[in-house]
Amino acid sequence: MNKPYKSATRLLRAGRPHQGWVNTPVTRASTYVFDSVAAWRDTRTRREQERLPSYGARGTDSTHALEDALIELEQGFRAKLYPTGQAAIATVLLAYLRAGDHVLITDAVYEPVRRFCAEHLTRLGIEHTYYSPDGHGIEALIRPNTRMIYAESPGSLTYEMPDLTKLSTTARKNDCWLAVDNTWASGLIYKPLTLGADISILAATKYLGGHADVMMGAVVTNDRAWRALERATIDFGQTVGADDAFLVLRGIRSLPLRMAQHARNAMQVATWLLDRPEVARVLCPALPGDPSHAIWRRDCSGANGLLTIELSAAFNNADAERLIDSLQLFGIGASWGGFESLAVPVQLNTTRSLPSATPHGAMFRLHIGLEDPEDLIGDLEQGLSTLTHSPRSIRIS
Ligand SMILES: *Cc1c(COP(=O)(O)O)cnc(C)c1O
């Protein structure tokens, strides 16, 4: 018997034609025609169980190829694609929850999900409660009508990691689905489905696409969660275009290389920042002092380019914003996972519901791109120098 290939090899082979072209050609299509009414009817009866070409919205060779690569990446059963990561999240919440149900949501959730819950889950009679991003105390929040635990690991902006194995035990015991936003790892360096999750959500817009030129979301599920997701996805008319699917699949071929380099660059920048007196903390689970470091070591096989910087108590939000404005190599913009570096202010008081255990200083988030880290450090050095030459300290007279 042949030894199974290593994951990097399998990822390069996933979603490719069995012969001929190296890459699956782009299939732009809506209508699929059949030889006979009998063949048309046969496909219509089988297409909910099997992946068959039947209509563009239900998938083409291009989207099926990308789904195959994502299934390989997440070690899942099947996958569906969405026009954005947010659309993927909305579909998951609506696929598994109904009026009268209750869902537990991590307090470190990707921010737009908060409004989705407040407006749409509430409107539909679905209750939600936020739980501590490290998962502590979640048992006490379970109600008889709790049907889902929604996690994000690591969490947005602050990167807390729950013990997913424990969360999955809690979910099973209480007959709940466990859904995880796995965008941070982009399926590569953390595998929620192998740790007991039912549903893994990906913003492919980030590292999977990897080049800041395409929007996409994806959901990969295990066997038991598949049917509800597939039906809801079809009922909501969610699909993606073949050109976008092609771009994401192309991005996946270099994902392991890019991710490793983002992480190397980020570690170099973090190490430099931690030596600076203006910096109180650098948040990133791959750093030894981080509260989630032990779980990261146990459950992750790498890191990415995200760092959140907390300035020391001498500085406020206006200082952090002035610093960001002074940076030359870091764009000020949403999203991350492209090749380029980005910076944005972080204000936890507007993105968290639970009171924070420890007060914290002014914060900003960096996405460390693939530029030479020495250039990024040089830019941050001149940025930090704007703090000590701040208008506040000059204004004394
Ligand atoms: C960006 C992001 C999303 C949403 O992805 P879009 O494609 O921008 O809608 C969801 N979850 C997390 C954790 C993200 O960072």
Coordinates of C-alpha atoms and ligand atoms in Angstrom, one line a residue:
M1 CA 0.0 0.0 0.0
N2 CA 1.3 3.5 -0.8
K3 CA 2.0 5.9 2.0
P4 CA -0.6 8.7 2.0
Y5 CA 0.8 11.9 0.7
K6 CA 1.6 14.8 3.1
S7 CA -0.9 17.6 3.3
A8 CA 1.1 20.1 1.2
T9 CA 1.3 17.5 -1.6
R10 CA -2.5 16.7 -1.3
L11 CA -3.3 20.4 -1.4
L12 CA -1.5 20.8 -4.7
R13 CA -3.3 17.9 -6.2
A14 CA -6.8 18.7 -4.9
G15 CA -9.4 20.2 -7.4
R16 CA -7.4 19.4 -10.5
P17 CA -8.6 17.6 -13.6
H18 CA -7.8 13.9 -13.7
Q19 CA -6.0 14.3 -17.0
G20 CA -4.8 16.9 -19.4
W21 CA -4.8 20.5 -18.2
V22 CA -2.9 21.2 -14.9
N23 CA -5.6 23.6 -13.8
T24 CA -9.4 23.2 -14.1
P25 CA -10.4 25.5 -17.0
V26 CA -12.8 28.4 -16.1
T27 CA -16.4 27.3 -16.8
R28 CA -18.6 30.3 -17.1
A29 CA -22.1 28.9 -17.3
S30 CA -25.7 29.1 -16.3
T31 CA -27.7 26.6 -18.5
Y32 CA -26.8 22.9 -18.7
V33 CA -28.6 21.0 -21.3
F34 CA -29.6 17.3 -21.2
D35 CA -30.0 14.6 -23.9
S36 CA -33.5 13.8 -23.0
V37 CA -36.3 14.5 -20.5
A38 CA -35.4 11.3 -18.8
A39 CA -31.8 12.4 -18.2
W40 CA -33.0 15.9 -17.1
R41 CA -35.4 14.3 -14.6
D42 CA -32.8 11.8 -13.4
T43 CA -30.4 14.6 -12.5
R44 CA -33.1 16.6 -10.7
T45 CA -33.9 13.6 -8.5
R46 CA -30.2 12.9 -7.7
R47 CA -28.7 16.3 -7.5
E48 CA -29.5 16.9 -3.8
Q49 CA -27.5 13.7 -2.9
E50 CA -24.7 13.9 -5.5
R51 CA -22.6 16.6 -7.0
L52 CA -23.8 16.7 -10.6
P53 CA -23.8 19.5 -13.2
S54 CA -27.4 20.7 -13.5
Y55 CA -27.6 24.5 -13.3
G56 CA -24.9 27.2 -12.9
A57 CA -26.1 28.3 -9.5
R58 CA -25.6 24.8 -8.2
G59 CA -22.0 24.6 -9.2
T60 CA -19.7 24.3 -12.2
D61 CA -16.4 22.5 -12.8
S62 CA -14.7 25.7 -11.5
T63 CA -16.6 25.9 -8.2
H64 CA -16.5 22.1 -7.7
A65 CA -12.7 22.2 -8.1
L66 CA -12.4 24.9 -5.4
E67 CA -14.8 23.0 -3.1
D68 CA -12.6 19.9 -3.5
A69 CA -9.5 21.9 -2.4
L70 CA -11.3 23.4 0.6
I71 CA -12.6 19.9 1.6
E72 CA -9.0 18.7 1.5
L73 CA -7.7 21.7 3.4
E74 CA -10.3 21.4 6.2
Q75 CA -10.6 17.6 6.2
G76 CA -14.3 18.0 5.8
F77 CA -17.1 16.1 4.1
R78 CA -18.5 18.8 1.6
A79 CA -18.2 22.5 1.0
K80 CA -20.2 25.4 -0.3
L81 CA -19.1 28.8 -1.7
Y82 CA -20.6 32.3 -1.0
P83 CA -20.0 35.8 -2.5
T84 CA -18.4 37.0 0.8
G85 CA -17.3 35.6 4.2
Q86 CA -20.2 37.5 5.7
A87 CA -22.7 35.8 3.4
A88 CA -21.2 32.4 4.5
I89 CA -21.7 33.3 8.2
A90 CA -25.3 34.6 7.6
T91 CA -26.2 31.4 5.8
V92 CA -24.8 29.2 8.5
L93 CA -26.7 31.0 11.2
L94 CA -30.0 30.8 9.2
A95 CA -29.4 27.2 8.1
Y96 CA -29.3 25.7 11.6
L97 CA -31.4 28.0 13.7
R98 CA -35.1 28.6 13.8
A99 CA -37.6 30.7 15.9
G100 CA -37.4 29.9 19.6
D101 CA -33.7 28.7 19.4
H102 CA -30.8 30.2 21.2
V103 CA -27.2 30.6 20.0
L104 CA -24.0 31.3 22.0
I105 CA -21.7 33.7 20.1
T106 CA -18.1 34.4 21.0
D107 CA -17.6 37.9 22.2
A108 CA -14.5 38.2 19.9
V109 CA -16.7 37.6 16.9
Y110 CA -16.0 39.3 13.5
E111 CA -17.7 42.6 14.2
P112 CA -20.4 42.7 11.4
V113 CA -21.8 39.4 12.8
R114 CA -23.0 41.4 15.9
R115 CA -25.4 43.5 13.9
F116 CA -26.6 40.4 12.0
C117 CA -27.5 38.8 15.3
A118 CA -29.0 42.0 16.8
E119 CA -31.2 42.8 13.7
H120 CA -31.9 39.6 11.9
L121 CA -31.7 36.7 14.5
T122 CA -33.7 38.9 16.9
R123 CA -36.3 39.7 14.2
L124 CA -36.7 36.0 13.5
G125 CA -37.2 35.1 17.2
I126 CA -33.7 33.6 17.7
E127 CA -32.0 34.6 20.9
H128 CA -28.2 35.1 21.2
T129 CA -25.8 35.5 24.1
Y130 CA -22.2 36.4 24.0
Y131 CA -19.7 34.2 25.8
S132 CA -16.1 34.8 26.8
P133 CA -13.8 34.3 23.8
D134 CA -11.6 31.8 25.7
G135 CA -14.7 29.6 26.3
H136 CA -14.6 29.9 30.1
G137 CA -18.0 29.7 31.8
I138 CA -19.9 28.6 28.7
E139 CA -21.6 25.6 30.4
A140 CA -23.5 28.0 32.6
L141 CA -24.9 29.9 29.6
I142 CA -26.4 26.8 27.9
R143 CA -30.2 26.9 27.9
P144 CA -32.7 24.2 27.0
N145 CA -33.2 25.9 23.6
T146 CA -29.5 26.4 22.8
R147 CA -28.9 24.9 19.4
M148 CA -25.5 26.3 18.4
I149 CA -22.2 27.4 19.8
Y150 CA -20.6 29.8 17.4
A151 CA -16.8 30.2 17.9
E152 CA -14.1 32.1 16.2
S153 CA -10.6 30.9 16.9
P154 CA -8.5 32.8 17.3
G155 CA -11.0 35.7 17.9
S156 CA -11.0 38.9 15.9
L157 CA -8.6 41.6 17.0
T158 CA -7.5 40.0 20.3
Y159 CA -6.9 36.3 19.2
E160 CA -8.2 34.4 22.2
M161 CA -8.4 30.7 21.5
P162 CA -11.0 28.5 23.2
D163 CA -10.3 24.9 23.9
L164 CA -12.2 23.6 20.9
T165 CA -12.1 20.0 22.0
K166 CA -13.9 21.0 25.2
L167 CA -16.3 23.2 23.3
S168 CA -17.2 20.3 21.1
T169 CA -17.8 18.0 24.1
T170 CA -20.2 20.7 25.5
A171 CA -21.9 21.1 22.2
R172 CA -22.5 17.3 21.8
K173 CA -23.7 16.9 25.3
N174 CA -26.3 19.6 24.8
D175 CA -27.3 18.6 21.3
C176 CA -25.8 21.8 19.7
W177 CA -24.0 22.4 16.5
L178 CA -20.5 23.8 16.8
A179 CA -19.6 26.3 14.1
V180 CA -16.2 27.9 13.9
D181 CA -15.0 30.9 11.9
N182 CA -11.6 29.6 10.7
T183 CA -10.6 32.6 8.7
W184 CA -7.5 33.3 10.8
A185 CA -6.0 30.0 9.9
S186 CA -7.7 29.9 6.5
G187 CA -8.0 26.1 6.9
L188 CA -4.2 25.6 6.7
I189 CA -2.8 25.9 10.2
Y190 CA -5.9 24.9 12.3
K191 CA -8.5 22.3 11.5
P192 CA -11.7 22.8 13.6
L193 CA -13.5 19.8 12.0
T194 CA -10.7 17.5 13.2
L195 CA -11.1 18.9 16.7
G196 CA -14.9 18.2 16.9
A197 CA -16.5 21.1 15.2
D198 CA -19.4 20.5 12.7
I199 CA -19.0 23.5 10.6
S200 CA -15.9 25.5 9.5
I201 CA -16.4 29.0 8.0
L202 CA -13.8 30.7 5.8
A203 CA -13.5 34.2 4.5
A204 CA -11.6 33.2 1.3
T205 CA -11.3 36.9 0.7
K206 CA -8.3 36.8 3.1
Y207 CA -5.4 34.4 2.8
L208 CA -7.1 31.9 0.5
G209 CA -7.4 34.4 -2.3
G210 CA -4.3 36.0 -0.9
H211 CA -3.9 38.9 -3.4
A212 CA -6.5 41.4 -2.3
D213 CA -8.3 41.0 -5.6
V214 CA -11.3 38.8 -4.9
M215 CA -14.2 38.4 -2.4
M216 CA -15.4 35.0 -1.3
G217 CA -16.7 33.0 1.6
A218 CA -16.9 29.2 2.1
V219 CA -18.3 26.7 4.5
V220 CA -17.0 23.2 5.0
T221 CA -19.0 20.8 7.1
N222 CA -18.8 17.3 8.5
D223 CA -21.2 14.6 7.3
R224 CA -24.1 15.2 9.7
A225 CA -24.1 19.0 9.2
W226 CA -24.0 18.9 5.4
R227 CA -27.7 18.5 4.4
A228 CA -29.0 21.6 6.2
L229 CA -26.3 23.8 4.9
E230 CA -26.7 22.6 1.3
R231 CA -30.4 23.2 1.3
A232 CA -30.2 26.6 2.9
T233 CA -27.5 27.7 0.4
I234 CA -29.7 26.7 -2.5
D235 CA -32.8 28.2 -1.0
F236 CA -31.0 31.5 -0.4
G237 CA -29.6 31.5 -4.0
Q238 CA -26.0 31.7 -2.8
T239 CA -23.3 31.0 -5.4
V240 CA -20.1 32.4 -6.9
G241 CA -18.8 33.1 -10.4
A242 CA -16.4 30.8 -12.1
D243 CA -13.7 33.5 -12.5
D244 CA -13.7 34.2 -8.8
A245 CA -13.6 30.5 -7.9
F246 CA -10.6 30.2 -10.3
L247 CA -8.8 33.1 -8.5
V248 CA -9.2 31.5 -5.1
L249 CA -8.1 28.1 -6.2
R250 CA -5.0 29.7 -7.8
G251 CA -4.4 31.4 -4.5
I252 CA -4.6 28.1 -2.6
R253 CA -1.7 26.7 -4.6
S254 CA 0.7 29.0 -2.8
L255 CA -1.1 29.3 0.5
P256 CA 1.4 27.3 2.6
L257 CA 4.3 29.3 1.2
R258 CA 2.7 32.7 1.7
M259 CA 1.3 31.9 5.2
A260 CA 4.7 30.7 6.4
Q261 CA 6.4 33.9 5.1
H262 CA 3.7 36.2 6.6
A263 CA 4.2 34.4 10.0
R264 CA 8.0 34.7 9.8
N265 CA 7.8 38.4 8.9
A266 CA 5.2 39.0 11.7
M267 CA 7.4 37.3 14.3
Q268 CA 10.4 39.5 13.3
V269 CA 8.3 42.6 13.6
A270 CA 6.7 41.5 16.9
T271 CA 10.1 40.7 18.4
W272 CA 11.2 44.2 17.5
L273 CA 8.1 45.9 18.8
L274 CA 8.2 44.1 22.1
D275 CA 11.6 45.7 22.8
R276 CA 10.1 49.2 22.3
P277 CA 9.2 51.3 25.4
E278 CA 6.1 52.7 23.7
V279 CA 4.7 49.2 23.3
A280 CA 2.9 47.5 26.3
R281 CA 1.8 44.3 24.6
V282 CA 1.8 42.5 21.2
L283 CA -1.2 40.2 20.9
C284 CA -0.7 37.1 18.8
P285 CA -1.2 33.5 20.0
A286 CA 2.2 32.4 18.5
L287 CA 4.0 34.7 21.0
P288 CA 5.2 32.9 24.2
G289 CA 3.6 35.5 26.5
D290 CA 0.1 35.3 24.9
P291 CA -2.7 33.9 27.1
S292 CA -3.7 31.5 24.3
H293 CA -0.1 30.4 23.5
A294 CA -0.5 26.9 25.1
I295 CA -3.7 26.1 23.1
W296 CA -2.1 27.6 20.0
R297 CA 0.9 25.2 20.4
R298 CA -1.3 22.3 20.9
D299 CA -3.9 22.9 18.1
C300 CA -2.1 25.0 15.4
S301 CA 0.7 24.2 13.1
G302 CA 1.7 27.8 12.3
A303 CA 0.7 31.5 12.5
N304 CA -0.1 34.3 10.1
G305 CA 0.6 38.0 9.6
L306 CA -1.8 39.5 12.1
L307 CA -0.6 41.4 15.2
T308 CA -2.5 43.7 17.5
I309 CA -0.3 46.2 19.3
E310 CA -1.2 47.8 22.7
L311 CA 0.6 51.0 23.4
S312 CA 1.8 51.8 26.9
A313 CA -0.4 53.8 29.3
A314 CA 1.2 57.1 28.3
F315 CA -0.6 57.1 24.9
N316 CA -4.2 57.4 23.9
N317 CA -6.3 56.5 20.8
A318 CA -5.5 59.8 19.1
D319 CA -1.8 58.9 19.4
A320 CA -2.4 55.5 17.9
E321 CA -4.3 57.1 15.0
R322 CA -1.5 59.6 14.4
L323 CA 1.0 56.8 14.3
I324 CA -1.1 54.9 11.7
D325 CA -1.4 58.1 9.6
S326 CA 2.3 58.5 9.6
L327 CA 3.0 55.0 8.2
Q328 CA 4.2 54.8 4.6
L329 CA 4.2 51.0 3.9
F330 CA 1.0 50.1 5.7
G331 CA -2.2 50.8 3.9
I332 CA -5.2 51.9 6.1
G333 CA -7.9 49.5 5.1
A334 CA -10.2 46.6 6.0
S335 CA -9.5 43.0 5.3
W336 CA -6.1 41.3 5.4
G337 CA -4.5 38.2 4.0
G338 CA -3.3 39.9 0.8
F339 CA 0.4 40.3 0.1
E340 CA 0.5 43.8 1.4
S341 CA 0.8 45.3 4.9
L342 CA -2.2 47.1 6.5
A343 CA -2.9 49.0 9.7
V344 CA -6.2 50.0 11.4
P345 CA -7.1 51.4 14.8
V346 CA -8.8 48.9 17.3
Q347 CA -11.5 50.1 19.7
L348 CA -12.7 47.2 21.8
N349 CA -15.3 49.2 23.7
T350 CA -17.4 49.2 20.5
T351 CA -16.7 45.7 19.4
R352 CA -17.2 43.7 22.7
S353 CA -20.3 43.1 24.8
L354 CA -18.7 41.6 27.9
P355 CA -16.7 43.8 30.3
S356 CA -13.0 43.3 29.8
A357 CA -11.2 41.7 32.7
T358 CA -8.2 44.0 32.4
P359 CA -8.2 47.6 31.3
H360 CA -6.0 48.2 28.2
G361 CA -4.2 50.9 26.4
A362 CA -4.7 52.3 22.9
M363 CA -4.6 49.6 20.3
F364 CA -4.0 49.1 16.6
R365 CA -3.9 46.1 14.3
L366 CA -1.2 45.3 11.8
H367 CA -1.3 42.9 9.0
I368 CA 2.3 42.1 8.2
G369 CA 2.6 41.5 4.5
L370 CA 5.3 40.0 2.3
E371 CA 7.4 43.2 2.1
D372 CA 11.0 42.9 3.5
P373 CA 10.4 43.0 7.3
E374 CA 13.4 45.3 7.8
D375 CA 11.5 47.9 5.7
L376 CA 8.4 47.4 7.8
I377 CA 10.4 47.8 11.0
G378 CA 11.9 51.0 9.6
D379 CA 8.5 52.4 8.9
L380 CA 7.2 51.4 12.3
E381 CA 10.3 53.0 13.9
Q382 CA 9.5 56.4 12.2
G383 CA 5.8 55.9 13.2
L384 CA 6.6 55.3 16.8
S385 CA 8.8 58.4 16.8
T386 CA 5.7 60.5 16.1
L387 CA 4.5 59.5 19.5
T388 CA 7.4 60.9 21.5
H389 CA 7.2 64.1 19.3
S390 CA 3.5 64.3 19.9
P391 CA 1.6 67.6 19.8
R392 CA 0.5 67.0 23.3
S393 CA 4.0 67.1 24.7
I394 CA 4.9 70.1 22.6
R395 CA 1.7 72.0 23.6
I396 CA 2.8 72.4 27.3
S397 CA 3.6 76.1 27.0
Ligands
LIG1 C1 -13.0 39.4 6.9 C2 -13.7 38.4 7.8 C3 -14.9 37.9 7.5 C4 -15.8 38.4 6.4 O1 -15.2 38.2 5.1 P1 -15.7 39.1 3.9 O2 -15.4 38.3 2.7 O3 -15.0 40.4 4.0 O4 -17.2 39.2 4.1 C5 -15.5 36.9 8.4 N1 -14.8 36.5 9.4 C6 -13.6 36.9 9.8 C7 -12.9 36.4 11.0 C8 -13.0 37.9 9.0 O5 -11.8 38.4 9.3

